[in-house]
mmCIF file of C-alpha atoms and ligand atoms in Angstrom:
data_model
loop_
_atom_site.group_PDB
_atom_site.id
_atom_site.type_symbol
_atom_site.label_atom_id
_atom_site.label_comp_id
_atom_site.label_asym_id
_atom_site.label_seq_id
_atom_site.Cartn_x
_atom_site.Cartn_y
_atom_site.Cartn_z
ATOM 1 C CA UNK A 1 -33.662 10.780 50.907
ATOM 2 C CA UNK A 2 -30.928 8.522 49.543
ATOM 3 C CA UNK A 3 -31.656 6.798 46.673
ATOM 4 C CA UNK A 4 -31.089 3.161 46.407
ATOM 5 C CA UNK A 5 -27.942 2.562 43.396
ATOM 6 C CA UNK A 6 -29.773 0.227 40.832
ATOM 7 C CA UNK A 7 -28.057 -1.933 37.923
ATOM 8 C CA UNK A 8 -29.280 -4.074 35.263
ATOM 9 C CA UNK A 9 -27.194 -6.271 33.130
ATOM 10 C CA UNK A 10 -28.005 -8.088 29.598
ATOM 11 C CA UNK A 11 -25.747 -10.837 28.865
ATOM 12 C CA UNK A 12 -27.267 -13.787 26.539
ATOM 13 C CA UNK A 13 -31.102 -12.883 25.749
ATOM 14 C CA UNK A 14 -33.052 -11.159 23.712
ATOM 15 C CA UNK A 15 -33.606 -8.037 25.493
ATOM 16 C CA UNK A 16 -37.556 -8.855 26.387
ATOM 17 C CA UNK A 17 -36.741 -8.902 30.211
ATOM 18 C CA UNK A 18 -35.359 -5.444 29.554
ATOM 19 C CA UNK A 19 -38.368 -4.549 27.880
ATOM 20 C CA UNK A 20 -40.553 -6.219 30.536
ATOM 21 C CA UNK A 21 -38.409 -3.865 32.844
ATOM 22 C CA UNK A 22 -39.502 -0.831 30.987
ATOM 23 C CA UNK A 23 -43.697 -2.015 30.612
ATOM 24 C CA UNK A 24 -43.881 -1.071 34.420
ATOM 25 C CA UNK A 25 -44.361 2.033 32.740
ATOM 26 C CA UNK A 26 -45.999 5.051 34.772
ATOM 27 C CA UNK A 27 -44.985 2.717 37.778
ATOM 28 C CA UNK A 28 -41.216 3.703 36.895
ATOM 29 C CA UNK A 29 -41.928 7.471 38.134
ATOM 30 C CA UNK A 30 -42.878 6.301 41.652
ATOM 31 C CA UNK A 31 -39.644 3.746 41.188
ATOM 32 C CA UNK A 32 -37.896 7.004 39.831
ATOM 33 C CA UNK A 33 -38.265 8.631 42.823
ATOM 34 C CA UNK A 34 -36.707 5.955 45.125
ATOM 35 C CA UNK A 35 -33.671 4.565 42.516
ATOM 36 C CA UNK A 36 -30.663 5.910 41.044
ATOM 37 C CA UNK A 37 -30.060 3.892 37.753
ATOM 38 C CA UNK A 38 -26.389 2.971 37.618
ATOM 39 C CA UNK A 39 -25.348 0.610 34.860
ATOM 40 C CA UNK A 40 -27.472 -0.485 32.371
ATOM 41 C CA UNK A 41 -27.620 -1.246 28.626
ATOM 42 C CA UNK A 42 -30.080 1.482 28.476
ATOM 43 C CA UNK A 43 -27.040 3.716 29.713
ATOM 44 C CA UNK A 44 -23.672 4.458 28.463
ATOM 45 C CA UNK A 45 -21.508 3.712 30.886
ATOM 46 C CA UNK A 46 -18.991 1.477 30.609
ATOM 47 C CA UNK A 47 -17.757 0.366 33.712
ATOM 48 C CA UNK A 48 -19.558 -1.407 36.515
ATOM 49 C CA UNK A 49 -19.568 0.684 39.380
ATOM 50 C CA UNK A 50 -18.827 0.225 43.312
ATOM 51 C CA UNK A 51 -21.261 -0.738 45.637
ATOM 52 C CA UNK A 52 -24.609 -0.924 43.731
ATOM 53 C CA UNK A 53 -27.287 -2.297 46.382
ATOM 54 C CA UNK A 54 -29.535 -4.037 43.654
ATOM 55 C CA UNK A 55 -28.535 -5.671 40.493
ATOM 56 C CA UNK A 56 -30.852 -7.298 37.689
ATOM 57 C CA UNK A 57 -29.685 -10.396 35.399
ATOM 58 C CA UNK A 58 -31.319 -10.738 32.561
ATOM 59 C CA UNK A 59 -29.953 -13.797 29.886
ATOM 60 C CA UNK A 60 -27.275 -16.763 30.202
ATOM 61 C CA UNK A 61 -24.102 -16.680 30.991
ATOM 62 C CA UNK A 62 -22.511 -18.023 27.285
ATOM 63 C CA UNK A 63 -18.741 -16.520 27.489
ATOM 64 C CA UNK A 64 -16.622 -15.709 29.022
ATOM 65 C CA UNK A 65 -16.591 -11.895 29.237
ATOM 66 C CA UNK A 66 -20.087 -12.148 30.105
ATOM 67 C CA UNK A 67 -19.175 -14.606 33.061
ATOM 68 C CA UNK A 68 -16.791 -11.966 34.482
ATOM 69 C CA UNK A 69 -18.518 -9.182 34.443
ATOM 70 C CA UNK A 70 -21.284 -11.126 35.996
ATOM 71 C CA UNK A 71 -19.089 -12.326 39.099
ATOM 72 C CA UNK A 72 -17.397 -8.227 39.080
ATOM 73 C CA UNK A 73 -21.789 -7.452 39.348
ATOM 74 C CA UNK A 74 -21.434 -10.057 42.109
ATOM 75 C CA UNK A 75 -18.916 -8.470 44.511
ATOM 76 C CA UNK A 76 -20.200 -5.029 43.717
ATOM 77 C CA UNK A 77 -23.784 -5.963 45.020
ATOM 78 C CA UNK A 78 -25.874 -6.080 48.266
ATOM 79 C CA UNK A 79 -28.718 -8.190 46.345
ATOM 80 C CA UNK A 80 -28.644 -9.845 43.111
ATOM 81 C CA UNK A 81 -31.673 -11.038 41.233
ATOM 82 C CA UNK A 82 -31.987 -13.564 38.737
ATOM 83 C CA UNK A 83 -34.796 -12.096 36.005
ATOM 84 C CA UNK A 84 -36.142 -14.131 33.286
ATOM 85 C CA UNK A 85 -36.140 -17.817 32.147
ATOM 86 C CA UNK A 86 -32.579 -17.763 30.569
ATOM 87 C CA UNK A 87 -31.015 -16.373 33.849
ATOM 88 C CA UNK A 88 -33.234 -18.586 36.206
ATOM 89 C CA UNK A 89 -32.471 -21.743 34.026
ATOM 90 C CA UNK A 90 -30.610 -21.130 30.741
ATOM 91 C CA UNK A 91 -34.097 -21.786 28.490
ATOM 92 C CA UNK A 92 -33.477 -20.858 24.825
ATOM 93 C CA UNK A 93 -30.371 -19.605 25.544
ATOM 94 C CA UNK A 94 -29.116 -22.814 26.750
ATOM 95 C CA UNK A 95 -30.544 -25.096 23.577
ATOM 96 C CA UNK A 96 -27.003 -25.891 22.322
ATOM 97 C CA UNK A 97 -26.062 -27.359 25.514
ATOM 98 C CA UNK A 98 -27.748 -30.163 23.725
ATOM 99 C CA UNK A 99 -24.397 -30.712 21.546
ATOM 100 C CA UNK A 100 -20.986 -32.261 23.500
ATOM 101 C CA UNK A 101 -18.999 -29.602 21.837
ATOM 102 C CA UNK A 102 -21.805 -26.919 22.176
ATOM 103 C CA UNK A 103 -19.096 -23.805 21.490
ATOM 104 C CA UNK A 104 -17.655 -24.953 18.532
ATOM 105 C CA UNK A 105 -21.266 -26.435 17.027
ATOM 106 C CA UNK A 106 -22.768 -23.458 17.159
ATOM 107 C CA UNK A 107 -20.351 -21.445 15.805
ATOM 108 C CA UNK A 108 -19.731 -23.436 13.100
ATOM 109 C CA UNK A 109 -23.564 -23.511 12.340
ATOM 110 C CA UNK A 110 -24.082 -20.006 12.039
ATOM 111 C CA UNK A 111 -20.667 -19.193 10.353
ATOM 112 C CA UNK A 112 -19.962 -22.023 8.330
ATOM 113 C CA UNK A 113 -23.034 -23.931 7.765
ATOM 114 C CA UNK A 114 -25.332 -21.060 7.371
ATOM 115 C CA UNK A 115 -22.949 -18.556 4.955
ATOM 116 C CA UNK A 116 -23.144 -18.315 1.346
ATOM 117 C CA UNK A 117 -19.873 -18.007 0.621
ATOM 118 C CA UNK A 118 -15.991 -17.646 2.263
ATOM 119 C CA UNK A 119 -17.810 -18.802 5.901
ATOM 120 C CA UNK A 120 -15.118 -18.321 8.912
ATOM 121 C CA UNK A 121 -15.340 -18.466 12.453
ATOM 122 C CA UNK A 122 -14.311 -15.159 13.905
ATOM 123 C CA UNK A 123 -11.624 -14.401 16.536
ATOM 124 C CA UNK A 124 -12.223 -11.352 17.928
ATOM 125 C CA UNK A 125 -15.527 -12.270 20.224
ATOM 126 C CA UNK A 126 -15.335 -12.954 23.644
ATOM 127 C CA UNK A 127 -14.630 -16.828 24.016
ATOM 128 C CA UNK A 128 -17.884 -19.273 24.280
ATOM 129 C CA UNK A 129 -17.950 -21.130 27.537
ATOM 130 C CA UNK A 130 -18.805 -25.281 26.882
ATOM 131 C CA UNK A 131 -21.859 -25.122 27.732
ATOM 132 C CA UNK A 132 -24.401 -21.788 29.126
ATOM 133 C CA UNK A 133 -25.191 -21.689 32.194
ATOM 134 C CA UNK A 134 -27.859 -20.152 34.462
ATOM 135 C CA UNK A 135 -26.982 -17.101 37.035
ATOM 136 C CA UNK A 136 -27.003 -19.185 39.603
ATOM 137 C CA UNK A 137 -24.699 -21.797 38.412
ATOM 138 C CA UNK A 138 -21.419 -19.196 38.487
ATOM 139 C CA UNK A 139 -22.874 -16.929 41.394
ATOM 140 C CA UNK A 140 -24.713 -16.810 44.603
ATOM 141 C CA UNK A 141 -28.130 -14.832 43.763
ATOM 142 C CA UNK A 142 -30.851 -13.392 46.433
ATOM 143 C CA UNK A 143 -34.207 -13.632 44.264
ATOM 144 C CA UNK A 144 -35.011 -15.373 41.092
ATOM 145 C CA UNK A 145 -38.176 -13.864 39.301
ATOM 146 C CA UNK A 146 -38.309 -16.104 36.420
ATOM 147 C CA UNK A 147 -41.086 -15.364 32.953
ATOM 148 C CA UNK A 148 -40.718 -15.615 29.416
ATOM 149 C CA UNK A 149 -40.349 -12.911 29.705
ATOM 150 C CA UNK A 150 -41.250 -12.120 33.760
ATOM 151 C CA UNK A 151 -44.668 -10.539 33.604
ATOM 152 C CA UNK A 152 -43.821 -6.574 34.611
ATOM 153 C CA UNK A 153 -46.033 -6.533 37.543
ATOM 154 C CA UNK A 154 -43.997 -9.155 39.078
ATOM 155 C CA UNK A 155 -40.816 -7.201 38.190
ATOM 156 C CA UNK A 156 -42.994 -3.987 40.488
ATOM 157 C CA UNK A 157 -43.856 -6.272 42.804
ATOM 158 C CA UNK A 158 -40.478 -7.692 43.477
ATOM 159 C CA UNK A 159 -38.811 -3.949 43.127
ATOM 160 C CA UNK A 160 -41.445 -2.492 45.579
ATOM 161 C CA UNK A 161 -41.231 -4.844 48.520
ATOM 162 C CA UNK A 162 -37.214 -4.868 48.629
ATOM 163 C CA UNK A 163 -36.859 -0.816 48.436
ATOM 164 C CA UNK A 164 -39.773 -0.977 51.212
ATOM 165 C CA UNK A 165 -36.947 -3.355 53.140
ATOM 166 C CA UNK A 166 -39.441 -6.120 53.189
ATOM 167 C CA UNK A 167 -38.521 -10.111 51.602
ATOM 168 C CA UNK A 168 -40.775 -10.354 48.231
ATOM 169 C CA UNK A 169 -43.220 -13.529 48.527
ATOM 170 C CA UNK A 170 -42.706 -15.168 45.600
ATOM 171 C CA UNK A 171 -46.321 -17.994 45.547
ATOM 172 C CA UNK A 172 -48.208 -17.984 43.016
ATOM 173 C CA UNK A 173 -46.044 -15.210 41.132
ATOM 174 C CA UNK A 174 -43.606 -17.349 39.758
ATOM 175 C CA UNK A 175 -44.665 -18.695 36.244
ATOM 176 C CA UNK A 176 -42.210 -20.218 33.901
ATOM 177 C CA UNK A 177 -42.782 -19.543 29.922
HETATM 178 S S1 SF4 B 201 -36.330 -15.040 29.429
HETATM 179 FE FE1 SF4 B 201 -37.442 -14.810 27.493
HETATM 180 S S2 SF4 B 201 -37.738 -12.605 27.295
HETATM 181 FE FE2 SF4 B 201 -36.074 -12.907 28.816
HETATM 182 S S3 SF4 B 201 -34.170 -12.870 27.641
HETATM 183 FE FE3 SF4 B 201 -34.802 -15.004 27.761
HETATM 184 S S4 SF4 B 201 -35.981 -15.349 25.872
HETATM 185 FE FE4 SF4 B 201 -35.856 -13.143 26.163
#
């Protein structure tokens, strides 16, 4: 049987959608059996790979490299799937939107304001974008399964009924927070 070419990406969050991913637990094996994990940050593989039929966003999009490699994830995949409250709506991630000049505030709070001594701003990270945005906001997406983090039964649920070929009913399994 062909297996179906799985991704998941981290850009800005703090890995607990990842980890939600992972609480499916013994539900993985019967996953296992029907996915071929492709890219991941629980890989190593660099490079994001050719036609991938399903691809999970966890976090923001807060720079740049993170906003290209999410649009390369884009035209690489049949379905795309916003997971978690940072990549349904920017939540934490997206606090220092509150600030006009959100990319230079918040480096300068946590490299200036917040050292001891000799505090500088550092130029070899990707480049902030103004302000983070949600998935959906730079790309088109096919499902949003949103949770602080998304509870992992919903993550099962949502995983079973697309390998089965069937359209994932989302009431009364979407909860924000
Ligand atoms: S939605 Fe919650 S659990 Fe997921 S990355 Fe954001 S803060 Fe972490």
């Amino acid at each position: 049987m062909k297996k179906t070419k799985v991704s998941t990406i981290w850009l800005s969050g703090c890995s607990g959608c990842h980890m939600s991913f992972l609480d499916q637990d013994e539900l993985l094996l019967e996953l296992a059996k029907k996915i071929q994990m492709v890219y991941s940050p629980l890989m190593d593989i660099k490079t994001f790979p050719e036609n991938v039929d399903l691809t999970l966003i966890e976090g923001a999009v807060a720079n740049e490299e993170q906003q290209n490699l999410l649009k390369e994830a884009r035209k690489k995949t049949k379905i795309l799937i916003s997971l978690g409250d940072c990549a349904v709506t920017g939540n934490v991630t997206a606090l220092r939107n509150a600030w006009s000049d959100s990319d230079q505030a918040v480096l300068k709070k946590a490299y200036m304001e917040k050292s001891n001594k000799n505090g500088q701003i550092p130029t070899d990270v990707p480049k902030l974008l103004k302000k983070v945005r949600p998935i959906h906001e730079v790309v088109n997406v096919d499902y949003f399964i949103p949770g602080c983090p998304p509870p992992a039964g919903v993550i099962n649920y949502v995983l079973t009924e697309l390998l089965a070929g069937k359209t994932p009913n989302m009431e009364g399994r979407s909860k924000y927070g």
